[in-house]
JSON list of C-alpha atoms in Angstrom, two decimals:
[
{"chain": "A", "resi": 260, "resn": "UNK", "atom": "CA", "xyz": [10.02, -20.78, -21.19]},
{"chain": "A", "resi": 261, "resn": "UNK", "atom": "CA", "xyz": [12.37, -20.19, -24.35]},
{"chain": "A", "resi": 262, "resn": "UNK", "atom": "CA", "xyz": [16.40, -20.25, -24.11]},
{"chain": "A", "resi": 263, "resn": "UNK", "atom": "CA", "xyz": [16.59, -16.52, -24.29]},
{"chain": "A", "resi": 264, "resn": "UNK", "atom": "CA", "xyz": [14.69, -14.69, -21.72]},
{"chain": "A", "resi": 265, "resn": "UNK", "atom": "CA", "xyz": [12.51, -10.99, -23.14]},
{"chain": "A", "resi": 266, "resn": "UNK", "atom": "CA", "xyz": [14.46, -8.20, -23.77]},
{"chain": "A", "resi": 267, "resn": "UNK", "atom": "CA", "xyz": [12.23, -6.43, -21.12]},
{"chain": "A", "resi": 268, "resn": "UNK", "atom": "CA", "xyz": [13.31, -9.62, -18.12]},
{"chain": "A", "resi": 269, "resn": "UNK", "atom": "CA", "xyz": [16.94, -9.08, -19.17]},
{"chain": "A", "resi": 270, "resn": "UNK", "atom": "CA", "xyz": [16.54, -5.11, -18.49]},
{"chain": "A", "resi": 271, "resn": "UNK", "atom": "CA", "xyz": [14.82, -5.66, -15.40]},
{"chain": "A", "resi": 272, "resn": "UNK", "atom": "CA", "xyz": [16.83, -8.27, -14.13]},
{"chain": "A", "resi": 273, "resn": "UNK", "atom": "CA", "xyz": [20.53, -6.24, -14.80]},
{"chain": "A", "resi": 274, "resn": "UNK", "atom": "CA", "xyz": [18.53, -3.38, -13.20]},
{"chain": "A", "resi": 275, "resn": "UNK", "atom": "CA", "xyz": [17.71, -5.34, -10.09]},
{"chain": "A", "resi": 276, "resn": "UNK", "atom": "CA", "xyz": [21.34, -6.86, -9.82]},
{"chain": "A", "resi": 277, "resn": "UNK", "atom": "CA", "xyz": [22.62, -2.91, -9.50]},
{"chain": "A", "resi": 278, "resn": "UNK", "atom": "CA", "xyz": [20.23, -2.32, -6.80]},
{"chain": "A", "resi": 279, "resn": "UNK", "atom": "CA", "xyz": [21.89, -5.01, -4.74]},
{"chain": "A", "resi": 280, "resn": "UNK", "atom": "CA", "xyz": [18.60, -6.91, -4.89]},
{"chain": "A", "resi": 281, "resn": "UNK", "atom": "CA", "xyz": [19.99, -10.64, -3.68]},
{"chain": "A", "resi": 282, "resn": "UNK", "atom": "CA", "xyz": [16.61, -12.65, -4.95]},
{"chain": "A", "resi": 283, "resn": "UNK", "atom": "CA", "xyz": [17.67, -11.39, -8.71]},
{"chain": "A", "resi": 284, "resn": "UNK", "atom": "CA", "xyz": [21.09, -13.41, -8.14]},
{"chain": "A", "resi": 285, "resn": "UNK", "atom": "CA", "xyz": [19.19, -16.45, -6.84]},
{"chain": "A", "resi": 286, "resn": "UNK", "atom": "CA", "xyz": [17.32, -15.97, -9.78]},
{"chain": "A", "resi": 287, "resn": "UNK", "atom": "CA", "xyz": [19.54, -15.39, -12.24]},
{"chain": "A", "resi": 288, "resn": "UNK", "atom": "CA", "xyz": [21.65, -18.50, -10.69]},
{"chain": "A", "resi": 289, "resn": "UNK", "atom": "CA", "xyz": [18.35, -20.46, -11.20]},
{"chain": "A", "resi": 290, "resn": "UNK", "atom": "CA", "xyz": [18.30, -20.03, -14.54]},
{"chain": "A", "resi": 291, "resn": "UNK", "atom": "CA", "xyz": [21.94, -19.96, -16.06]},
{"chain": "A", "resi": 292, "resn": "UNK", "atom": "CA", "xyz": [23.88, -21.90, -13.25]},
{"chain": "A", "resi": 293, "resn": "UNK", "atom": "CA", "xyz": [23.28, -24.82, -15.32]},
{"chain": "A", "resi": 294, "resn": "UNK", "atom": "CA", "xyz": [24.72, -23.07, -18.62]},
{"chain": "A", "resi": 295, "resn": "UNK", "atom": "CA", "xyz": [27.57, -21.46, -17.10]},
{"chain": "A", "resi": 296, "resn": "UNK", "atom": "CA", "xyz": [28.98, -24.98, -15.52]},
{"chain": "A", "resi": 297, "resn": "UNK", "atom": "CA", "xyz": [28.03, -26.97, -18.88]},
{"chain": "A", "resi": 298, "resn": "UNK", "atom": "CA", "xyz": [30.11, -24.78, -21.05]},
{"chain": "A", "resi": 299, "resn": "UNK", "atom": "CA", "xyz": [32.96, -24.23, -18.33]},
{"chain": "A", "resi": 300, "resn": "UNK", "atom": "CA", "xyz": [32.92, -28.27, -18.40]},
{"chain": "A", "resi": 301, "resn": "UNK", "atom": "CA", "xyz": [33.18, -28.32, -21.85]},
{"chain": "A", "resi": 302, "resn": "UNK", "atom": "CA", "xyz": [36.23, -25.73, -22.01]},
{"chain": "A", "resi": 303, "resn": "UNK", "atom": "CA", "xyz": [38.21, -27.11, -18.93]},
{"chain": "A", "resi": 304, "resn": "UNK", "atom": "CA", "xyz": [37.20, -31.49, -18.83]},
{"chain": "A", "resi": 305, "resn": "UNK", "atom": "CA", "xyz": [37.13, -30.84, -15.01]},
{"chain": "A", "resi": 306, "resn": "UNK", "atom": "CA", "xyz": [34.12, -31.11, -12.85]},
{"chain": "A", "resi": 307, "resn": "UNK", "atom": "CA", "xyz": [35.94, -29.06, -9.59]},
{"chain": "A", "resi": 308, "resn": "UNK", "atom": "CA", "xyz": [37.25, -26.94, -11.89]},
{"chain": "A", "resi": 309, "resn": "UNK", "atom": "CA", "xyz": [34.11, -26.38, -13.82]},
{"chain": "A", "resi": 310, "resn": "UNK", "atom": "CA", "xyz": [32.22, -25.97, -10.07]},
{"chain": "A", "resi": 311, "resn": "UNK", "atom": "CA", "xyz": [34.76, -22.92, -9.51]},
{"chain": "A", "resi": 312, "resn": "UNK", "atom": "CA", "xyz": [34.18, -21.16, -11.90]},
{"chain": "A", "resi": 313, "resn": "UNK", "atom": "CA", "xyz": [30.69, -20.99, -12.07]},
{"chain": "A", "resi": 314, "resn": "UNK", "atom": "CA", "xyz": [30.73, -19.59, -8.49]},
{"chain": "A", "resi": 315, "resn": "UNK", "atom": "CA", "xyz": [33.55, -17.32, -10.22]},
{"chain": "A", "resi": 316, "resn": "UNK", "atom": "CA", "xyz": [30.90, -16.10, -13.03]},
{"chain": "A", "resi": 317, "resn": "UNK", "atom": "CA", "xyz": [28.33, -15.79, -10.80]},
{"chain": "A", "resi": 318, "resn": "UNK", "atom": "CA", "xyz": [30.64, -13.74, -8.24]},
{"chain": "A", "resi": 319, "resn": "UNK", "atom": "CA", "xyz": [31.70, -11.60, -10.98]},
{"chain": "A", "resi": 320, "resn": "UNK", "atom": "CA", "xyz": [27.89, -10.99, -12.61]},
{"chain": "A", "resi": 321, "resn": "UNK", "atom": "CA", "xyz": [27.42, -9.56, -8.98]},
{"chain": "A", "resi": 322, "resn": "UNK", "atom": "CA", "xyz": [29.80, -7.33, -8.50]},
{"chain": "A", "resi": 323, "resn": "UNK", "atom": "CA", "xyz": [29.75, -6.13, -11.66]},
{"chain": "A", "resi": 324, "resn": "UNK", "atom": "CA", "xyz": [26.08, -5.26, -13.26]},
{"chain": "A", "resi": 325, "resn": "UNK", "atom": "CA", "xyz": [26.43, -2.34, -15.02]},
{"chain": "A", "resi": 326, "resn": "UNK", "atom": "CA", "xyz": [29.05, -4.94, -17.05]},
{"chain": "A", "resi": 327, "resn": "UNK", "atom": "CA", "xyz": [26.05, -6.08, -18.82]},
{"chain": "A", "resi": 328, "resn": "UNK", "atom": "CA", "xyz": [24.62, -3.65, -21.46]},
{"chain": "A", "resi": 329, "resn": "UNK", "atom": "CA", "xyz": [20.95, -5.00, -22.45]},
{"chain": "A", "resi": 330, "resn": "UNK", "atom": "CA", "xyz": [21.21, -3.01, -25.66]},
{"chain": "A", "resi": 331, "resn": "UNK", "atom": "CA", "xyz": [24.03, -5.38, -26.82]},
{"chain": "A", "resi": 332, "resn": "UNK", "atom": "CA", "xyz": [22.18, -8.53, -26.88]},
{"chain": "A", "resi": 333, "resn": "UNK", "atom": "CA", "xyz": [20.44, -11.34, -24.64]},
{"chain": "A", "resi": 334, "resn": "UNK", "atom": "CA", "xyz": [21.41, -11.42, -21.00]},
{"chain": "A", "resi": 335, "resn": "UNK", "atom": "CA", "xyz": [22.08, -14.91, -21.80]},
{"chain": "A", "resi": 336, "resn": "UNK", "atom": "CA", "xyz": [24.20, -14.49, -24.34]},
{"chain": "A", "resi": 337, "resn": "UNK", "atom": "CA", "xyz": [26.59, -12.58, -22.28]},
{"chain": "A", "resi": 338, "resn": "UNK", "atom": "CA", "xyz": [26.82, -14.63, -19.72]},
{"chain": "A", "resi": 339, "resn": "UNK", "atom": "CA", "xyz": [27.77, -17.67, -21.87]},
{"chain": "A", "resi": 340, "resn": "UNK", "atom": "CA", "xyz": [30.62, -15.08, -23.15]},
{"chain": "A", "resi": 341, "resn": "UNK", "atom": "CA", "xyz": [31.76, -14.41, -20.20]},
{"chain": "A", "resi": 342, "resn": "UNK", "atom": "CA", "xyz": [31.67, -17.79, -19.44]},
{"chain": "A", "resi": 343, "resn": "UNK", "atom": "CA", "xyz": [34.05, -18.79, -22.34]},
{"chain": "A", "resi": 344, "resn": "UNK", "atom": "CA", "xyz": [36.39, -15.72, -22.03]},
{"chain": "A", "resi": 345, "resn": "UNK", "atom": "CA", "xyz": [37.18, -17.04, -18.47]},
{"chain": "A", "resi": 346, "resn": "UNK", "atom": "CA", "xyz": [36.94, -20.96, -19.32]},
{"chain": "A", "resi": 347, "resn": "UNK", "atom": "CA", "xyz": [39.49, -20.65, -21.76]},
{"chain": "A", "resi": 348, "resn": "UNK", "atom": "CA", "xyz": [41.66, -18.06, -19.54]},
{"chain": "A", "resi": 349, "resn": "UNK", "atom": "CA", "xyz": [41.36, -20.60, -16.76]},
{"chain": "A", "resi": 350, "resn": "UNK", "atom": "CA", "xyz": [42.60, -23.35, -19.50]},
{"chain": "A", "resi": 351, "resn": "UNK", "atom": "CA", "xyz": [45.69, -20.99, -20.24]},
{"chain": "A", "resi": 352, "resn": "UNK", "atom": "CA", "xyz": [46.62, -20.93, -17.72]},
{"chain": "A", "resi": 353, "resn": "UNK", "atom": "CA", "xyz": [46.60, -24.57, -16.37]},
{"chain": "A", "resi": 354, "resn": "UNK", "atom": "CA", "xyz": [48.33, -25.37, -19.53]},
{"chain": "A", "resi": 355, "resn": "UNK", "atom": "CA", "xyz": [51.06, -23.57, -18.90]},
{"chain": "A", "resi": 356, "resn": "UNK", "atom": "CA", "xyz": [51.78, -24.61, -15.42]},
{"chain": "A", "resi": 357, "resn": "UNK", "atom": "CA", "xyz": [51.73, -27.79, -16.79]},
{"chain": "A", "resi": 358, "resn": "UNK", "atom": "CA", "xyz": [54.00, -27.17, -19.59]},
{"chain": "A", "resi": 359, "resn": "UNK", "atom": "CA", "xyz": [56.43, -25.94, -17.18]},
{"chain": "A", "resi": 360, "resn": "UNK", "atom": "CA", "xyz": [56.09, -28.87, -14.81]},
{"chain": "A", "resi": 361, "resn": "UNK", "atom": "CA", "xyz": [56.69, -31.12, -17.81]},
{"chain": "A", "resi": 362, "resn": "UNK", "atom": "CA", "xyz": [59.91, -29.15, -18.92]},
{"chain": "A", "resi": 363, "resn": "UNK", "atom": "CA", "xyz": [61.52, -30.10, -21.57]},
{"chain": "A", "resi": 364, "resn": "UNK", "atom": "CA", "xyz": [58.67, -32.97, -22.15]},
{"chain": "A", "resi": 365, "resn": "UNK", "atom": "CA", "xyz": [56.00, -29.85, -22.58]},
{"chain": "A", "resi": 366, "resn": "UNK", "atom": "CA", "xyz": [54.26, -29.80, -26.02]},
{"chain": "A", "resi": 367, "resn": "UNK", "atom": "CA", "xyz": [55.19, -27.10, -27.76]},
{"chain": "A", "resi": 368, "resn": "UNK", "atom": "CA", "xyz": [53.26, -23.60, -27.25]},
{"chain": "A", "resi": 369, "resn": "UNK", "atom": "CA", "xyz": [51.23, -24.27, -31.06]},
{"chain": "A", "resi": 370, "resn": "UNK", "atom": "CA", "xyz": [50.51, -27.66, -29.68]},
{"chain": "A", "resi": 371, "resn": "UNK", "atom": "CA", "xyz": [48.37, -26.07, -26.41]},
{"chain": "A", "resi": 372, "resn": "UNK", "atom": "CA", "xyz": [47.35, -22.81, -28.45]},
{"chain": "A", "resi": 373, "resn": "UNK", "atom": "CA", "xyz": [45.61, -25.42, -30.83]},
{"chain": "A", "resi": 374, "resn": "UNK", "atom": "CA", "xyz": [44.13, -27.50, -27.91]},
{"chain": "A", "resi": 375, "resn": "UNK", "atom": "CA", "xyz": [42.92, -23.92, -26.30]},
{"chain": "A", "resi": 376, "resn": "UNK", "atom": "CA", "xyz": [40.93, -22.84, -29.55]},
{"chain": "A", "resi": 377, "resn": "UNK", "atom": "CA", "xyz": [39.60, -26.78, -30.00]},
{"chain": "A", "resi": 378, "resn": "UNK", "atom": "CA", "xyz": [37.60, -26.29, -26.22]},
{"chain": "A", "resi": 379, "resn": "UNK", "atom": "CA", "xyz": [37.28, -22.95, -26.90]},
{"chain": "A", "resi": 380, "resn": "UNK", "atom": "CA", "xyz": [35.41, -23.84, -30.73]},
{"chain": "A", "resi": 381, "resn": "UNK", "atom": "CA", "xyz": [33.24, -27.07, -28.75]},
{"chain": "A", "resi": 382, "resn": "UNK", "atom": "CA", "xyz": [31.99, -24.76, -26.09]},
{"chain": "A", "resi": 383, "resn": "UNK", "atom": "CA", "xyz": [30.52, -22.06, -28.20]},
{"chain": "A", "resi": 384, "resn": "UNK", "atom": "CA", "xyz": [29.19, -25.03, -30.37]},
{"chain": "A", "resi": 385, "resn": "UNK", "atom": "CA", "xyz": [27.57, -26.24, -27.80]},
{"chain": "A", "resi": 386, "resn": "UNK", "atom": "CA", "xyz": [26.01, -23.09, -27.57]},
{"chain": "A", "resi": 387, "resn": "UNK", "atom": "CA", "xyz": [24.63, -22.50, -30.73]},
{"chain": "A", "resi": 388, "resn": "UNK", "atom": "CA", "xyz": [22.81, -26.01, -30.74]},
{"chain": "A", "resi": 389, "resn": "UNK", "atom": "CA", "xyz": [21.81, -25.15, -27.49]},
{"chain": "A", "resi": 390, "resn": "UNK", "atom": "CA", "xyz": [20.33, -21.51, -28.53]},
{"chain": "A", "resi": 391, "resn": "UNK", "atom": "CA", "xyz": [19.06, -21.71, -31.71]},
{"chain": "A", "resi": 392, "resn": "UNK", "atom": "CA", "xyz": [15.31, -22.41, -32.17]},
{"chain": "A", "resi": 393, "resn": "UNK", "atom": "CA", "xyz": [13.74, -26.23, -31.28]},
{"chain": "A", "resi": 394, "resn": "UNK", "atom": "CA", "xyz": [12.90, -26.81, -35.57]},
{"chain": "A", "resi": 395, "resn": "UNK", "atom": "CA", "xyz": [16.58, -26.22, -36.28]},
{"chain": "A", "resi": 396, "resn": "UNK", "atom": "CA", "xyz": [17.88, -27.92, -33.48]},
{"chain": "A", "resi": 397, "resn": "UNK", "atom": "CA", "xyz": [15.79, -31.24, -34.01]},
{"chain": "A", "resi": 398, "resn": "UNK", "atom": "CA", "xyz": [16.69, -31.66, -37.52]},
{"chain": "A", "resi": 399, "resn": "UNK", "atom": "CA", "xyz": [20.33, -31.17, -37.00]},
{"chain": "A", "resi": 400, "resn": "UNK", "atom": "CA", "xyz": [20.05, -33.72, -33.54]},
{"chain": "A", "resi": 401, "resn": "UNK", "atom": "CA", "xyz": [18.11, -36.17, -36.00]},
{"chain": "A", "resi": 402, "resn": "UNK", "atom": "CA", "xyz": [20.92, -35.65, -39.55]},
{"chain": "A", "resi": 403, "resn": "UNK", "atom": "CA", "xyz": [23.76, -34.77, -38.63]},
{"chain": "A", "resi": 404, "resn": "UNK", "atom": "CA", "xyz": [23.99, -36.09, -34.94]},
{"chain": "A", "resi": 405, "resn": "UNK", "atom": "CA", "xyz": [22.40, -39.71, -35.00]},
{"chain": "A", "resi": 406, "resn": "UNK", "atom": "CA", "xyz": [22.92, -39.91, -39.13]},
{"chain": "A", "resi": 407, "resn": "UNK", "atom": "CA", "xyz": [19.50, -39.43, -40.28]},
{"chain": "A", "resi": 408, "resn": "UNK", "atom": "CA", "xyz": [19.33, -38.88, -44.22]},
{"chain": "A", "resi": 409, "resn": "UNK", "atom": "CA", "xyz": [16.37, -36.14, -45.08]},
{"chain": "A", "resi": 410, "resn": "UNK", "atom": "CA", "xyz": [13.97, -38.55, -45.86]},
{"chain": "A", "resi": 411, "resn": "UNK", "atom": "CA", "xyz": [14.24, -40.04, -42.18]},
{"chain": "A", "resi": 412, "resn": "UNK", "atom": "CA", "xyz": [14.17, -36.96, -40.48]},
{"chain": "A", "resi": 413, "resn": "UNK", "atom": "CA", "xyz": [11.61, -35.05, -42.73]},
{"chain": "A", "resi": 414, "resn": "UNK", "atom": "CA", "xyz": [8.75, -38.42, -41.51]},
{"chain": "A", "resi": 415, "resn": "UNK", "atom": "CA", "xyz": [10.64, -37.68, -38.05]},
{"chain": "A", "resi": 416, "resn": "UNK", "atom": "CA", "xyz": [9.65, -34.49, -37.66]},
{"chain": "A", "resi": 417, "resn": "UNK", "atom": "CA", "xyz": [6.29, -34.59, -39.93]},
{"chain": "A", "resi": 418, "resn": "UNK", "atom": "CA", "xyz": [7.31, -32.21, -42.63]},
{"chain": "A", "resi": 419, "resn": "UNK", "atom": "CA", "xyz": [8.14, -32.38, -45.96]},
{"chain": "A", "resi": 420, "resn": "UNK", "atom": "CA", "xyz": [11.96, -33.97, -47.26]},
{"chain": "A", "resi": 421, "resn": "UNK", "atom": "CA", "xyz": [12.94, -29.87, -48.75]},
{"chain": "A", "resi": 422, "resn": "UNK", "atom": "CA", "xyz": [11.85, -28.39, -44.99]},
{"chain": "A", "resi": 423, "resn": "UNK", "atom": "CA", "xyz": [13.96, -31.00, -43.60]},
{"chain": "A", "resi": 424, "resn": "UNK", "atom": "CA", "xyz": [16.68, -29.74, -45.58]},
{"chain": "A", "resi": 425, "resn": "UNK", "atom": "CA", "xyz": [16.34, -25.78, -45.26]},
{"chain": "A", "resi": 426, "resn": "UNK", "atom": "CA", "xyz": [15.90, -26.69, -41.64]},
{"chain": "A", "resi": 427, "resn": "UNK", "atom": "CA", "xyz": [19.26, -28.66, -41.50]},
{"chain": "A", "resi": 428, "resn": "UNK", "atom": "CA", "xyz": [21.29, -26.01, -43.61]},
{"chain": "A", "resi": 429, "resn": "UNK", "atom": "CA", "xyz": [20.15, -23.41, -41.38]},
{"chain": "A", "resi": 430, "resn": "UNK", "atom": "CA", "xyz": [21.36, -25.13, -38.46]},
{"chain": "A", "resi": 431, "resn": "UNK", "atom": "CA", "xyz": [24.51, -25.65, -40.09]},
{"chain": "A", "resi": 432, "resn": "UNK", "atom": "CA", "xyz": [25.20, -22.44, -41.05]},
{"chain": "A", "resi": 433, "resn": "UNK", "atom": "CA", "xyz": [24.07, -21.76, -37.32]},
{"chain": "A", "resi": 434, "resn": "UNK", "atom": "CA", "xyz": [26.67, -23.58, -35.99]},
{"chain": "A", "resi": 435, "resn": "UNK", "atom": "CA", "xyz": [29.65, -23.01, -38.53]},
{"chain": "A", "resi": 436, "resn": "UNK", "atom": "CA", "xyz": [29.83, -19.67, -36.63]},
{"chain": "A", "resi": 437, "resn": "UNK", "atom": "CA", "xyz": [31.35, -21.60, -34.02]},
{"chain": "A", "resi": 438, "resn": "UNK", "atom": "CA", "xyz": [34.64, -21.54, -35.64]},
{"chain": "A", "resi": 439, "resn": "UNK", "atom": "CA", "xyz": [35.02, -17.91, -36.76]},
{"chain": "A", "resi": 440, "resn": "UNK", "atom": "CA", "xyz": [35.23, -17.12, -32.95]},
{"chain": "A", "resi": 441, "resn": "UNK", "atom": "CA", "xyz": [38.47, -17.62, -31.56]},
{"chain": "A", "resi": 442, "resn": "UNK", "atom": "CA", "xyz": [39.97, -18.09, -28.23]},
{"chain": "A", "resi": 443, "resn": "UNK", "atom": "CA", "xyz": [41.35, -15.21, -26.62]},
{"chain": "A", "resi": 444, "resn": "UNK", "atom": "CA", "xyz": [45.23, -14.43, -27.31]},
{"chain": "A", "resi": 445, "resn": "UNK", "atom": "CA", "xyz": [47.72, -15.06, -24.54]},
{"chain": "A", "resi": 446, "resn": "UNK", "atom": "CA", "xyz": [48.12, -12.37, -22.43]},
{"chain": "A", "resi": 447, "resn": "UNK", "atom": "CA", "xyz": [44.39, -10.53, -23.57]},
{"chain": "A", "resi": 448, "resn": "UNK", "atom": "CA", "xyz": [41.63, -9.74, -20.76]},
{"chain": "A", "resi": 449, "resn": "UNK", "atom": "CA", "xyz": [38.52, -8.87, -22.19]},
{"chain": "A", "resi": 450, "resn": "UNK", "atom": "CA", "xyz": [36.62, -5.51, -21.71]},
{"chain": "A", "resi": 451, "resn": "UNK", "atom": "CA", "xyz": [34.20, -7.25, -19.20]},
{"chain": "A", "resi": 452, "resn": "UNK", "atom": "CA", "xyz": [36.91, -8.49, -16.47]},
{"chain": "A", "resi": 453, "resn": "UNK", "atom": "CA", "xyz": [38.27, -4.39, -16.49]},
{"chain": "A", "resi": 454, "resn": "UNK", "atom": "CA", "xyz": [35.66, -2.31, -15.13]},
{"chain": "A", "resi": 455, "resn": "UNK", "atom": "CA", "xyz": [35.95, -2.12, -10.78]},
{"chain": "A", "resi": 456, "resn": "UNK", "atom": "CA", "xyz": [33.20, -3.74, -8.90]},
{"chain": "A", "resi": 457, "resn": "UNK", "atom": "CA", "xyz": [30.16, -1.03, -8.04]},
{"chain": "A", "resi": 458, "resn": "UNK", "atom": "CA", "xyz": [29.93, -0.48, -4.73]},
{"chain": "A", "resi": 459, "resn": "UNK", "atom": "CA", "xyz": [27.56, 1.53, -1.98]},
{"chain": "A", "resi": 460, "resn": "UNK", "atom": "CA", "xyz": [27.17, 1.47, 2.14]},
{"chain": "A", "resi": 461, "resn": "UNK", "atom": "CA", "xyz": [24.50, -0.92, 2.58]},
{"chain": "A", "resi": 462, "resn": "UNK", "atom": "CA", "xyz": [24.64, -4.92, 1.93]},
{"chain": "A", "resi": 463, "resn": "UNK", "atom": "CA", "xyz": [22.04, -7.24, 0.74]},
{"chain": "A", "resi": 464, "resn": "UNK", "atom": "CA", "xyz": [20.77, -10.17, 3.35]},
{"chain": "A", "resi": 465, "resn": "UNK", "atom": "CA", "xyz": [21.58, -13.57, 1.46]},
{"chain": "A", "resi": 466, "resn": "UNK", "atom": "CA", "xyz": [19.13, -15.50, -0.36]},
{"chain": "A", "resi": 467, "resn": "UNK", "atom": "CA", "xyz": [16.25, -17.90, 1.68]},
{"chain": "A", "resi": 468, "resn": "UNK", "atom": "CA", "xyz": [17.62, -21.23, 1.61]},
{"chain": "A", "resi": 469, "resn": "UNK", "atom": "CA", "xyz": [20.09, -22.92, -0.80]},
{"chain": "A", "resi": 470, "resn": "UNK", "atom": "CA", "xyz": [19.62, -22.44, -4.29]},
{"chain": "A", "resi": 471, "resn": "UNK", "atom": "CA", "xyz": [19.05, -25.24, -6.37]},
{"chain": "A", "resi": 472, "resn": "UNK", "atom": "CA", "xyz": [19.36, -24.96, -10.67]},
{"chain": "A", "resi": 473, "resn": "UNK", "atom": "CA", "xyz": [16.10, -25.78, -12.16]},
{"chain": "A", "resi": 474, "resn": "UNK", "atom": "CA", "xyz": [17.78, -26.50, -16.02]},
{"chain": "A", "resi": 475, "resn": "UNK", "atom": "CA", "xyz": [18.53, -29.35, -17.40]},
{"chain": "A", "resi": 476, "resn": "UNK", "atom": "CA", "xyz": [21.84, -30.28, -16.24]},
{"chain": "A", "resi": 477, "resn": "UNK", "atom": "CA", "xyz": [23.99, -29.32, -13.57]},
{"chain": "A", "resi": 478, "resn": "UNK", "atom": "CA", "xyz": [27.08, -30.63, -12.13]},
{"chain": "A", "resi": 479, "resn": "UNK", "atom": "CA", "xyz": [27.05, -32.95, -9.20]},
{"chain": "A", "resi": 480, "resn": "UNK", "atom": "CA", "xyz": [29.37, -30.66, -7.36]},
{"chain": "A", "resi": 481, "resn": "UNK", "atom": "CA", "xyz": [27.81, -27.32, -8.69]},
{"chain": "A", "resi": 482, "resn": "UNK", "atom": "CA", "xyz": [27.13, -24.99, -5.43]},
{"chain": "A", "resi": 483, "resn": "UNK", "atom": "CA", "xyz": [24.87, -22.10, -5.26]},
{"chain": "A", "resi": 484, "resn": "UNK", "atom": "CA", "xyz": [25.92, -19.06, -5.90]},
{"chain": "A", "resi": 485, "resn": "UNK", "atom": "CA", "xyz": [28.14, -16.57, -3.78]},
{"chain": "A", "resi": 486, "resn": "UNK", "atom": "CA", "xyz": [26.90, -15.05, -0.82]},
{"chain": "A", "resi": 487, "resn": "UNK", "atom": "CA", "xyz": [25.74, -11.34, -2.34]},
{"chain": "A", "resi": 488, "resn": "UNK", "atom": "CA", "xyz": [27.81, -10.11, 0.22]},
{"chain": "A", "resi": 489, "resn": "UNK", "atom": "CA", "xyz": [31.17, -11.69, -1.31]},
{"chain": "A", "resi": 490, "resn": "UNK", "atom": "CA", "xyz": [33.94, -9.50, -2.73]},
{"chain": "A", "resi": 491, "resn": "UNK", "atom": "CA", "xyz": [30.86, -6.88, -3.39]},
{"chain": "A", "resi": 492, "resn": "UNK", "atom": "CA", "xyz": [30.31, -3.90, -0.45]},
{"chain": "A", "resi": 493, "resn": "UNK", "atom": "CA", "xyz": [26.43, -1.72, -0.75]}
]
């Protein structure tokens, strides 16, 4: 199955998280847990950290649904944003705690804006080589991450040394993008974290069983998913 799930699964799936269906979070958790911690990770350098707020992003996916507007884009794609909006809030404000626990030894405010668009920059970076399709991504892994030159990666990947290079300058157009997204200012919340939880009489039962991430990579200390029942009322 590809990175980005059909438009149609990404309809049906937002559509069955406003119903208050609990399988679709289990699902959903399934699938993305795995994202959501890696680029949380990658934003905040701290596994517990990282392991709260994935249940936090997961939490807020279900009590908010109608947050997610298929029309805009990959279901996927959102939920790495959302992701990243709240990594780097998180960051914020652990920064400044620490800057005022330092006192006069703080670095200055450009110093931790700087370090807050750096994590910010890496996660979304991670992103794009993560997202964009396998061609692109193996010729960038093989030149620009383990130093191939174009002759190298063109008999690597069995095609000839000019598709090795379109391949490679696609990928790193791809992932120059990276920078021209910037971390959110102090003080900003995002239109997602806004709009008041949905809410009706009845509650969901809780998934079957624990729910384990079937991706590639998930924290050691990465827990399943809210209860559907958390901080959301049906």
């Amino acid at each position: 199955m590809g990175h980005d799930a059909p438009p149609r699964w990404d309809r049906r799936m937002q559509q069955r998280l406003a119903h208050g269906e609990a399988a679709a979070l289990g699902e959903l958790y399934d699938r993305f847990a795995s994202l959501v911690h890696s680029l949380a990770h990658r934003v905040l350098d701290d596994e517990d950290a990282a392991d709260r707020l994935t249940r936090e992003v997961f939490t807020y996916i279900w009590e908010h649904p109608d947050s997610y507007d298929p029309k805009q884009g990959p279901l996927r794609s959102w939920i790495a944003g959302v992701t990243r909006h709240q990594a780097v809030q998180r960051l914020r404000q652990t920064e400044a705690a620490s800057a005022r626990d330092c006192g006069d030894g703080a670095p200055a405010p450009a110093e931790i804006e700087q370090k807050i668009r750096d994590a910010s920059t890496a996660a979304r970076a991670d992103y794009i080589v993560t997202s964009m399709p396998a061609p692109l991504r193996a010729a960038l892994e093989l030149a620009y991450f383990q130093r191939r030159d174009y002759r190298q990666t063109a008999a690597d990947l069995g095609v000839t040394e000019d598709e090795a290079r379109r391949r490679l300058r696609l990928g790193l157009q791809l992932l120059s993008t990276a920078h021209h997204h910037q971390a959110l200012p102090p003080g900003h919340r995002a239109s997602y974290t806004s709009r008041a939880p949905r809410s009706s009489p009845a509650a969901p039962h809780a998934p079957r069983g624990p729910l384990t991430p079937h991706t590639q990579h998930t924290g050691p200390g990465t827990s399943a998913p809210p209860g559907p029942g958390h901080g959301r009322s049906r």
